[in-house]
GROMACS .gro file of N, CA and C in nm:
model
  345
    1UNK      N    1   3.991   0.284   3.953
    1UNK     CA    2   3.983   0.212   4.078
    1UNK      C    3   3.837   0.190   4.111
    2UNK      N    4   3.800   0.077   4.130
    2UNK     CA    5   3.663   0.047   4.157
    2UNK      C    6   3.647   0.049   4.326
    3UNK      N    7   3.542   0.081   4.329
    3UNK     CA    8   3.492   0.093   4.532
    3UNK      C    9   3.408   0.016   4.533
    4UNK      N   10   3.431  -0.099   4.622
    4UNK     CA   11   3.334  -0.176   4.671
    4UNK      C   12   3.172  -0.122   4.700
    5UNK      N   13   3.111  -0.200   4.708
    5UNK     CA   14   2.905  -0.083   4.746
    5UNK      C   15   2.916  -0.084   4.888
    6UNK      N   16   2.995  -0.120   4.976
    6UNK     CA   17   3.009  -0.112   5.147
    6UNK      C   18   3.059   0.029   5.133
    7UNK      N   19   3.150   0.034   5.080
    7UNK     CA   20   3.238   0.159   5.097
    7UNK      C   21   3.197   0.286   5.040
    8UNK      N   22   3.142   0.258   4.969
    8UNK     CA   23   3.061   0.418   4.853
    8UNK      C   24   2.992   0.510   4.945
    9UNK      N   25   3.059   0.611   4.945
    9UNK     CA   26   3.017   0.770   5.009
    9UNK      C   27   3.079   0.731   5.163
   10UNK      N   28   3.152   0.685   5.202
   10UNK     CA   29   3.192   0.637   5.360
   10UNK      C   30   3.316   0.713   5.351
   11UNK      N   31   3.359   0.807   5.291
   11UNK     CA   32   3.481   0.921   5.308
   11UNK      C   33   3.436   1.013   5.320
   12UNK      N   34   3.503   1.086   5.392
   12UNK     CA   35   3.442   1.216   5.415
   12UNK      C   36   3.341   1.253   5.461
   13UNK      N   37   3.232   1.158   5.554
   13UNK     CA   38   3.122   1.129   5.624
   13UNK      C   39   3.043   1.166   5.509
   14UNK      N   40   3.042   1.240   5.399
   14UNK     CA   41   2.936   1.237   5.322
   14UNK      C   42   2.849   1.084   5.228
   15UNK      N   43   2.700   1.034   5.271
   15UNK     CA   44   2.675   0.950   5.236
   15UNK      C   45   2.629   0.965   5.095
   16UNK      N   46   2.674   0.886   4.990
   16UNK     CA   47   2.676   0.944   4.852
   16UNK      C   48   2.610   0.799   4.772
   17UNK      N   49   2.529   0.726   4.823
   17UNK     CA   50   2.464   0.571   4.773
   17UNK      C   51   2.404   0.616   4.685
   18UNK      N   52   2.343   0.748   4.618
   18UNK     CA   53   2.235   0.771   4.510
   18UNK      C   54   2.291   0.806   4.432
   19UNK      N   55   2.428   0.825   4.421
   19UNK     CA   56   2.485   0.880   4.311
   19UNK      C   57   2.543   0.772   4.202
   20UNK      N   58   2.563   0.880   4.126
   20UNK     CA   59   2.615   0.726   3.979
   20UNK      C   60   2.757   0.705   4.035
   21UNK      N   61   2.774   0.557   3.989
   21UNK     CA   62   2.916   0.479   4.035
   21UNK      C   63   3.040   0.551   3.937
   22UNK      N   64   3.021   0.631   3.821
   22UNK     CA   65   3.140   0.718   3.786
   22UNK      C   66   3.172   0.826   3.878
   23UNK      N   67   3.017   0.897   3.924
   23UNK     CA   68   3.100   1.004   4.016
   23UNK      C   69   3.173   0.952   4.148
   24UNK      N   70   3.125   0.823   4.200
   24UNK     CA   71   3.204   0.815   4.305
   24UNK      C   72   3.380   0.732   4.278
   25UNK      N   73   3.367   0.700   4.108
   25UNK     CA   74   3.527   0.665   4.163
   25UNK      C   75   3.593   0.759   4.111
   26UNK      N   76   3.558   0.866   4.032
   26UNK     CA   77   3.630   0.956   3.975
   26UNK      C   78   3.694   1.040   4.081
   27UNK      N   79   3.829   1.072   4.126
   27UNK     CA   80   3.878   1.144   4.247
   27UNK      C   81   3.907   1.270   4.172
   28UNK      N   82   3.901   1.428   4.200
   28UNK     CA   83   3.967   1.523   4.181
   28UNK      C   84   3.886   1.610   4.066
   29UNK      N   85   3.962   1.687   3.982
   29UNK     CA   86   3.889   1.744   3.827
   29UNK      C   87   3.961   1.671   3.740
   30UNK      N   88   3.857   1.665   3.636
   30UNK     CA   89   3.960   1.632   3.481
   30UNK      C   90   4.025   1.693   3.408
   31UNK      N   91   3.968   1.844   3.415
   31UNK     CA   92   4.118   1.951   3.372
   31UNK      C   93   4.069   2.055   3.378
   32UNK      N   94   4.198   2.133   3.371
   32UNK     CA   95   4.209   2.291   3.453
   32UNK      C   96   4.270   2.362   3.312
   33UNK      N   97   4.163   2.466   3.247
   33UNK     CA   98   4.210   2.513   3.135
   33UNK      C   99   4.319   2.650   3.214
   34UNK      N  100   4.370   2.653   3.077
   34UNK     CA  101   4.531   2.713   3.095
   34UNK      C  102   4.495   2.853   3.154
   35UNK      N  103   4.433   2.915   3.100
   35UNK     CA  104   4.390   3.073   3.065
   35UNK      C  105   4.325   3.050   3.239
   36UNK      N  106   4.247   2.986   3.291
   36UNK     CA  107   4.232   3.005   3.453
   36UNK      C  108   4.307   2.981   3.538
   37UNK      N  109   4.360   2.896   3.496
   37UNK     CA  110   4.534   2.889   3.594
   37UNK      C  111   4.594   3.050   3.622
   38UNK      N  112   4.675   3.069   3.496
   38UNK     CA  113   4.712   3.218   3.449
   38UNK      C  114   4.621   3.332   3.497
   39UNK      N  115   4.518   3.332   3.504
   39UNK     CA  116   4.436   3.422   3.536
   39UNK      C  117   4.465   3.396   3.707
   40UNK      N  118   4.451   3.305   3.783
   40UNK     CA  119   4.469   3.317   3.910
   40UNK      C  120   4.582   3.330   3.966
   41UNK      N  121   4.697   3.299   3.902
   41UNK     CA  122   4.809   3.344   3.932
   41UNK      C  123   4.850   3.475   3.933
   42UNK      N  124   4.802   3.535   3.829
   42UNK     CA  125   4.813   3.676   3.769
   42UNK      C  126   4.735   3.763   3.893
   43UNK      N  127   4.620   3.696   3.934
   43UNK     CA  128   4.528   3.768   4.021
   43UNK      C  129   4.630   3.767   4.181
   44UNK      N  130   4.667   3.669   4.163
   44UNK     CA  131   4.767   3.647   4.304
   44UNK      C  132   4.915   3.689   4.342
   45UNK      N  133   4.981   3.684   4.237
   45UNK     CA  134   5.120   3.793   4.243
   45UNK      C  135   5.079   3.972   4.201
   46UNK      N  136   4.979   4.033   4.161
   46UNK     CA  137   4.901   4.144   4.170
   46UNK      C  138   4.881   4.155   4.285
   47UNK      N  139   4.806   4.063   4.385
   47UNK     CA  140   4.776   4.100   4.568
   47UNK      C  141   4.866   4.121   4.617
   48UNK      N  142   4.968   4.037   4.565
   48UNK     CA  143   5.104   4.040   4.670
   48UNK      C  144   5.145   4.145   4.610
   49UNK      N  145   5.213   4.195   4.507
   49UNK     CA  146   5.276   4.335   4.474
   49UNK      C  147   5.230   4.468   4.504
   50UNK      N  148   5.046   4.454   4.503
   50UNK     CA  149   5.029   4.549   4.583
   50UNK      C  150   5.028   4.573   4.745
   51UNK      N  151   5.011   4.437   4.873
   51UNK     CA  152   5.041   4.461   4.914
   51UNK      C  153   5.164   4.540   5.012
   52UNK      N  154   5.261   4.427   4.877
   52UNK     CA  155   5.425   4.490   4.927
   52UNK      C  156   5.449   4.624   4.950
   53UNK      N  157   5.352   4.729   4.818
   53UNK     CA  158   5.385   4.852   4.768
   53UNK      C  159   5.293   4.946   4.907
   54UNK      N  160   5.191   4.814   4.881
   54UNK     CA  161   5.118   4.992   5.079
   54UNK      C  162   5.207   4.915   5.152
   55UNK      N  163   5.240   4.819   5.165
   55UNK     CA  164   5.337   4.790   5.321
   55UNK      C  165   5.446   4.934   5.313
   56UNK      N  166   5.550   4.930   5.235
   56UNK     CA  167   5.621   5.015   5.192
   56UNK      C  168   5.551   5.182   5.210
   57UNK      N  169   5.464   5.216   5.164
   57UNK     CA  170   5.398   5.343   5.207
   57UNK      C  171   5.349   5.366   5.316
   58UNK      N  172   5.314   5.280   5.355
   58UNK     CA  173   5.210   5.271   5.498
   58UNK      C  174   5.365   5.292   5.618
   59UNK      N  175   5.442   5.193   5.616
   59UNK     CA  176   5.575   5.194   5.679
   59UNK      C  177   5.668   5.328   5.665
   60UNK      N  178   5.695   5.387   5.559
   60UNK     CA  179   5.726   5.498   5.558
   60UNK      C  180   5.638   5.668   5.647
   61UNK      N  181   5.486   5.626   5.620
   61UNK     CA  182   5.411   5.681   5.662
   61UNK      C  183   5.368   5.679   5.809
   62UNK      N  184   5.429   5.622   5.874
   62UNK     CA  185   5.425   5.555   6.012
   62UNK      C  186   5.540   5.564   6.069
   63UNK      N  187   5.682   5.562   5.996
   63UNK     CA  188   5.799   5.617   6.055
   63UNK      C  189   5.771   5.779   6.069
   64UNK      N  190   5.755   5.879   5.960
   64UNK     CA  191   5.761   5.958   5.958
   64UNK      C  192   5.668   6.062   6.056
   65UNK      N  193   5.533   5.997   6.063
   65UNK     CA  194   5.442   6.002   6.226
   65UNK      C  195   5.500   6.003   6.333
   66UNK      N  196   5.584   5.932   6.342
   66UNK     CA  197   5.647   5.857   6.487
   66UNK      C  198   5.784   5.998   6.479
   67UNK      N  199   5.856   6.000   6.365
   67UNK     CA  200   5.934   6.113   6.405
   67UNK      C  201   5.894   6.220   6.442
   68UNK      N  202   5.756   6.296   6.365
   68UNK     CA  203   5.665   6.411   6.395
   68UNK      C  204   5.678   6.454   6.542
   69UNK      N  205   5.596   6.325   6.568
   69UNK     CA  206   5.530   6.314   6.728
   69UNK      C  207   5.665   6.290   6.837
   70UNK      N  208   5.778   6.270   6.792
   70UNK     CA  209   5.886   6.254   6.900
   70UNK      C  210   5.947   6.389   6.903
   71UNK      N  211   5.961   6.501   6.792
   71UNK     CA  212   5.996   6.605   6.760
   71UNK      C  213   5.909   6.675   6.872
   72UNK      N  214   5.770   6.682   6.841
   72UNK     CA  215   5.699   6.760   6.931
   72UNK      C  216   5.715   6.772   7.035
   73UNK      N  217   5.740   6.632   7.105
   73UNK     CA  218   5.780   6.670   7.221
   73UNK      C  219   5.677   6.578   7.299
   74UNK      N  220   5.608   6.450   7.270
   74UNK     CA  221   5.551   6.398   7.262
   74UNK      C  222   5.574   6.266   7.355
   75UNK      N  223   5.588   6.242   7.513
   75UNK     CA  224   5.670   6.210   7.583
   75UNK      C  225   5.634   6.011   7.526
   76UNK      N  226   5.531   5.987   7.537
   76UNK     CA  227   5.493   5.854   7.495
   76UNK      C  228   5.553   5.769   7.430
   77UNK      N  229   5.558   5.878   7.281
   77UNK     CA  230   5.618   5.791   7.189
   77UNK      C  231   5.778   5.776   7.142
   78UNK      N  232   5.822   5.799   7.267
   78UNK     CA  233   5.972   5.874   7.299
   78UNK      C  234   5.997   5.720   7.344
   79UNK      N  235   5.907   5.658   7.418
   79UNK     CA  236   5.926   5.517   7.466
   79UNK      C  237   5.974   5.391   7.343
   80UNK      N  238   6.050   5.349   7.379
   80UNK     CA  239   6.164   5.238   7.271
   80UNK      C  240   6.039   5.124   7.230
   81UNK      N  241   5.959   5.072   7.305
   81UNK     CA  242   5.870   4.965   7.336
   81UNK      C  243   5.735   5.002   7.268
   82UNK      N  244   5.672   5.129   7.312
   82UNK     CA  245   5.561   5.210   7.229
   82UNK      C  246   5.595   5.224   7.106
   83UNK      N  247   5.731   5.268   7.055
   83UNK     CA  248   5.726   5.352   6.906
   83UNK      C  249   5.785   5.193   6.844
   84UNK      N  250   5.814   5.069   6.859
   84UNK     CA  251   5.823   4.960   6.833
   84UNK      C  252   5.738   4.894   6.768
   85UNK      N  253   5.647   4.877   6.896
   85UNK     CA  254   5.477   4.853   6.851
   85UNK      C  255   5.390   4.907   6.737
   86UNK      N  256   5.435   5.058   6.742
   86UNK     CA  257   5.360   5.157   6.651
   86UNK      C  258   5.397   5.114   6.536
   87UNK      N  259   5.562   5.115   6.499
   87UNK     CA  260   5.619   5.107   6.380
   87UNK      C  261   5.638   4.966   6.282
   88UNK      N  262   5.560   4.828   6.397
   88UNK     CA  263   5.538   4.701   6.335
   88UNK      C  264   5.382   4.735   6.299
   89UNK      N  265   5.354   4.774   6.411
   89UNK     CA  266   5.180   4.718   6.418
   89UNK      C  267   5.093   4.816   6.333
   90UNK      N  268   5.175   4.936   6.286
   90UNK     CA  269   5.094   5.032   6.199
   90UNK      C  270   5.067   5.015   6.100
   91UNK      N  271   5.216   5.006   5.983
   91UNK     CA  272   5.177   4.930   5.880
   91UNK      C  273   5.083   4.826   5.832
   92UNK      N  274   5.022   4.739   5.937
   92UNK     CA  275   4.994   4.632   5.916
   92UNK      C  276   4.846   4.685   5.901
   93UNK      N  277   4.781   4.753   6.034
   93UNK     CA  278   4.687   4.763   6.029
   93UNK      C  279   4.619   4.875   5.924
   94UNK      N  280   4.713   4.926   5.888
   94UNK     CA  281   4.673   5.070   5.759
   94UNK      C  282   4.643   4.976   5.639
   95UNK      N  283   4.710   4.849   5.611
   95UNK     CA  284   4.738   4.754   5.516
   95UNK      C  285   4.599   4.718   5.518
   96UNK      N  286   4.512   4.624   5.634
   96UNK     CA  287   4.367   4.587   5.677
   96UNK      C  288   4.324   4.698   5.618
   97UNK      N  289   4.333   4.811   5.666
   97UNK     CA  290   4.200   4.914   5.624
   97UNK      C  291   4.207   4.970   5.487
   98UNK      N  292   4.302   4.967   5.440
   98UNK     CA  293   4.288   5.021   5.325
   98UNK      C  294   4.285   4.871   5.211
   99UNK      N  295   4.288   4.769   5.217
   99UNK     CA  296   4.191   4.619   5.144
   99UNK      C  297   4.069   4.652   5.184
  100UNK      N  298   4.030   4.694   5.325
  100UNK     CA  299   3.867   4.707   5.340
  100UNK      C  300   3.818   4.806   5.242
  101UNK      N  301   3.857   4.917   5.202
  101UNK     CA  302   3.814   5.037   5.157
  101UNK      C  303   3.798   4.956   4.944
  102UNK      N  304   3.903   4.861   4.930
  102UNK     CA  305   3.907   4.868   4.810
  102UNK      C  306   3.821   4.747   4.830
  103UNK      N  307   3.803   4.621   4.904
  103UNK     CA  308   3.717   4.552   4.865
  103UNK      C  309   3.515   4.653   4.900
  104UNK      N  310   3.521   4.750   4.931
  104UNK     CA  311   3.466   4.801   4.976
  104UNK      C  312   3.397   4.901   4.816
  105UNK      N  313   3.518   4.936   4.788
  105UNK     CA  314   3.446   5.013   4.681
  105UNK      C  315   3.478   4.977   4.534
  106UNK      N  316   3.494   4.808   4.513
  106UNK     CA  317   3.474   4.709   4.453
  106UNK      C  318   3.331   4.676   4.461
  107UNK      N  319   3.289   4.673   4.589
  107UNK     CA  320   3.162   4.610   4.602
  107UNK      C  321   3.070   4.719   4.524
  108UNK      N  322   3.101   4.866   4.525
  108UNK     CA  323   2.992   5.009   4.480
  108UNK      C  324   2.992   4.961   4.322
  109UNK      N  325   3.146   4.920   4.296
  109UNK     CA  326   3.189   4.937   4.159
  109UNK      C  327   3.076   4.833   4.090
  110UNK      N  328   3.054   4.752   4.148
  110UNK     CA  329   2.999   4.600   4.117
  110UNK      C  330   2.882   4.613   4.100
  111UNK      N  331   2.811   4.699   4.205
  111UNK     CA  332   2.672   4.736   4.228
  111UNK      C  333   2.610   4.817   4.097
  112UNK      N  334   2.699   4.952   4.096
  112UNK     CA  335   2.677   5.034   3.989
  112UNK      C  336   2.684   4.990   3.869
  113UNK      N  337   2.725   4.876   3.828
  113UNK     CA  338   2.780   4.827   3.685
  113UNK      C  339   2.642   4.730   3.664
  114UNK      N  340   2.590   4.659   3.791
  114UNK     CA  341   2.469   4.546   3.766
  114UNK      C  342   2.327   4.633   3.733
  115UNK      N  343   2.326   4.704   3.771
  115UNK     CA  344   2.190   4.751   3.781
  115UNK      C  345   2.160   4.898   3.833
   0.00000   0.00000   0.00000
């Protein structure tokens, strides 16, 4: 598809007149080798399986809190509305902190390996 010279770089507010006339009609990439596809997929059903697996621990680990603390005698979390909250909103946030900790000591891992 050829672009008129009025129109060249007028998408996307970026003005692009210095560039060569292949890069501006060429739209998109020309190809996506296989092995990086696969590799990002692979990288992306891995996030999700591990998330699933701390959701699952973290949730168990947060019921079993919540029974602790109602046992005790613990008038608060005796409340239907409080131990609700606790038992959505815990999991979730144990989920946040513990990605922080591994992108966290990813980053040491990364450090120690460069230099």
């Amino acid at each position: 598809m050829k672009v008129p010279e009025g129109q060249r770089g007028s998408r996307m507010g970026i003005d692009r007149t210095d560039s060569p006339p292949e890069e501006t009609e060429r739209i998109g990439a020309s190809s996506m080798p296989l092995a990086d596809f696969a590799g990002g997929c692979l990288t992306s059903v891995s996030s999700v399986v591990l998330s699933c697996g701390l959701l699952l621990i973290n949730g168990a680990f947060v019921m079993a809190s919540l029974s602790a603390l109602g046992a005790a005698g613990v008038n608060w979390f005796e409340n239907e509305k409080v131990s609700q909250f606790f038992l959505f909103g815990g999991p979730v946030a144990l989920l946040i902190v513990q990605w922080m900790m591994l992108d966290y000591l990813r980053f040491l891992w990364r450090r120690r390996h460069a230099g």
